[in-house]
């Protein structure tokens, strides 16, 4: 595992700026991020419906959603790097 590091003040401010612009709508997430979020939403609804019908948690479905969320995190990192190069090493 990579050594964790703390953000420098300028890096943290750059992330705040990215988040602000994203929430204001002046920056848009990549199409890959939008697709992955939709995929997660659909898989989550399917899991919820499965549980409602059977009363059981499908561990495979939970693992699949967890994997998709980690993939989404990776997509956000790529997106952040493209908008603020050098922030995430």
Coordinates of C-alpha atoms in Angstrom, one line a residue:
X1 CA 0.0 0.0 0.0
X2 CA 1.2 3.5 -0.8
X3 CA 2.3 5.7 2.0
X4 CA -0.4 8.1 3.0
X5 CA 0.4 11.8 2.7
X6 CA -1.4 14.9 3.7
X7 CA -2.3 17.6 1.3
X8 CA -0.4 20.8 1.2
X9 CA -2.5 23.9 1.9
X10 CA -2.5 24.9 -1.8
X11 CA -3.6 21.4 -2.8
X12 CA -6.4 21.5 -0.3
X13 CA -7.5 24.8 -1.6
X14 CA -7.4 23.5 -5.2
X15 CA -9.7 20.6 -4.1
X16 CA -12.1 23.1 -2.5
X17 CA -12.2 25.1 -5.7
X18 CA -12.9 22.0 -7.7
X19 CA -15.7 21.0 -5.4
X20 CA -17.2 24.5 -5.5
X21 CA -17.1 24.6 -9.3
X22 CA -18.6 21.1 -9.5
X23 CA -21.4 22.0 -7.2
X24 CA -22.1 25.3 -8.9
X25 CA -22.3 23.5 -12.2
X26 CA -19.4 25.4 -13.8
X27 CA -17.5 22.1 -14.0
X28 CA -19.0 18.8 -15.0
X29 CA -18.0 15.3 -14.1
X30 CA -16.7 13.1 -16.9
X31 CA -19.1 11.0 -18.9
X32 CA -17.4 7.9 -17.3
X33 CA -18.2 9.2 -13.8
X34 CA -21.9 9.9 -14.8
X35 CA -22.2 6.4 -16.2
X36 CA -20.5 4.7 -13.2
X37 CA -22.9 6.6 -10.8
X38 CA -25.9 5.5 -12.9
X39 CA -24.6 1.9 -12.8
X40 CA -24.2 2.1 -9.0
X41 CA -27.7 3.5 -8.6
X42 CA -29.2 0.7 -10.7
X43 CA -27.2 -2.0 -8.9
X44 CA -28.3 -0.5 -5.5
X45 CA -32.0 -0.5 -6.5
X46 CA -31.7 -4.1 -7.7
X47 CA -30.1 -5.0 -4.3
X48 CA -32.8 -3.2 -2.4
X49 CA -35.5 -5.0 -4.5
X50 CA -33.8 -8.3 -4.0
X51 CA -33.8 -7.8 -0.2
X52 CA -37.5 -6.6 -0.3
X53 CA -38.5 -9.8 -2.1
X54 CA -36.4 -12.3 -0.2
X55 CA -35.5 -10.8 3.1
X56 CA -31.9 -11.8 2.4
X57 CA -28.8 -9.8 1.6
X58 CA -27.0 -11.0 -1.5
X59 CA -23.3 -10.7 -0.6
X60 CA -22.2 -11.0 -4.2
X61 CA -24.4 -8.0 -5.1
X62 CA -23.0 -6.0 -2.2
X63 CA -19.4 -6.8 -3.2
X64 CA -20.2 -5.8 -6.8
X65 CA -21.5 -2.4 -5.6
X66 CA -18.5 -1.9 -3.4
X67 CA -16.2 -2.6 -6.3
X68 CA -18.1 -0.1 -8.5
X69 CA -17.8 2.5 -5.8
X70 CA -14.0 2.0 -5.6
X71 CA -13.9 2.3 -9.4
X72 CA -15.9 5.5 -9.1
X73 CA -13.3 6.9 -6.6
X74 CA -10.6 6.1 -9.1
X75 CA -12.5 7.9 -11.8
X76 CA -12.8 11.0 -9.6
X77 CA -9.1 11.0 -9.0
X78 CA -8.5 11.0 -12.8
X79 CA -11.0 13.8 -13.1
X80 CA -9.4 15.8 -10.4
X81 CA -5.9 15.3 -11.9
X82 CA -7.2 16.5 -15.2
X83 CA -8.5 19.7 -13.7
X84 CA -5.7 20.4 -11.2
X85 CA -2.6 18.7 -12.4
X86 CA 0.0 17.9 -9.7
X87 CA -2.5 17.8 -6.8
X88 CA -2.7 14.0 -6.5
X89 CA 0.7 12.4 -6.9

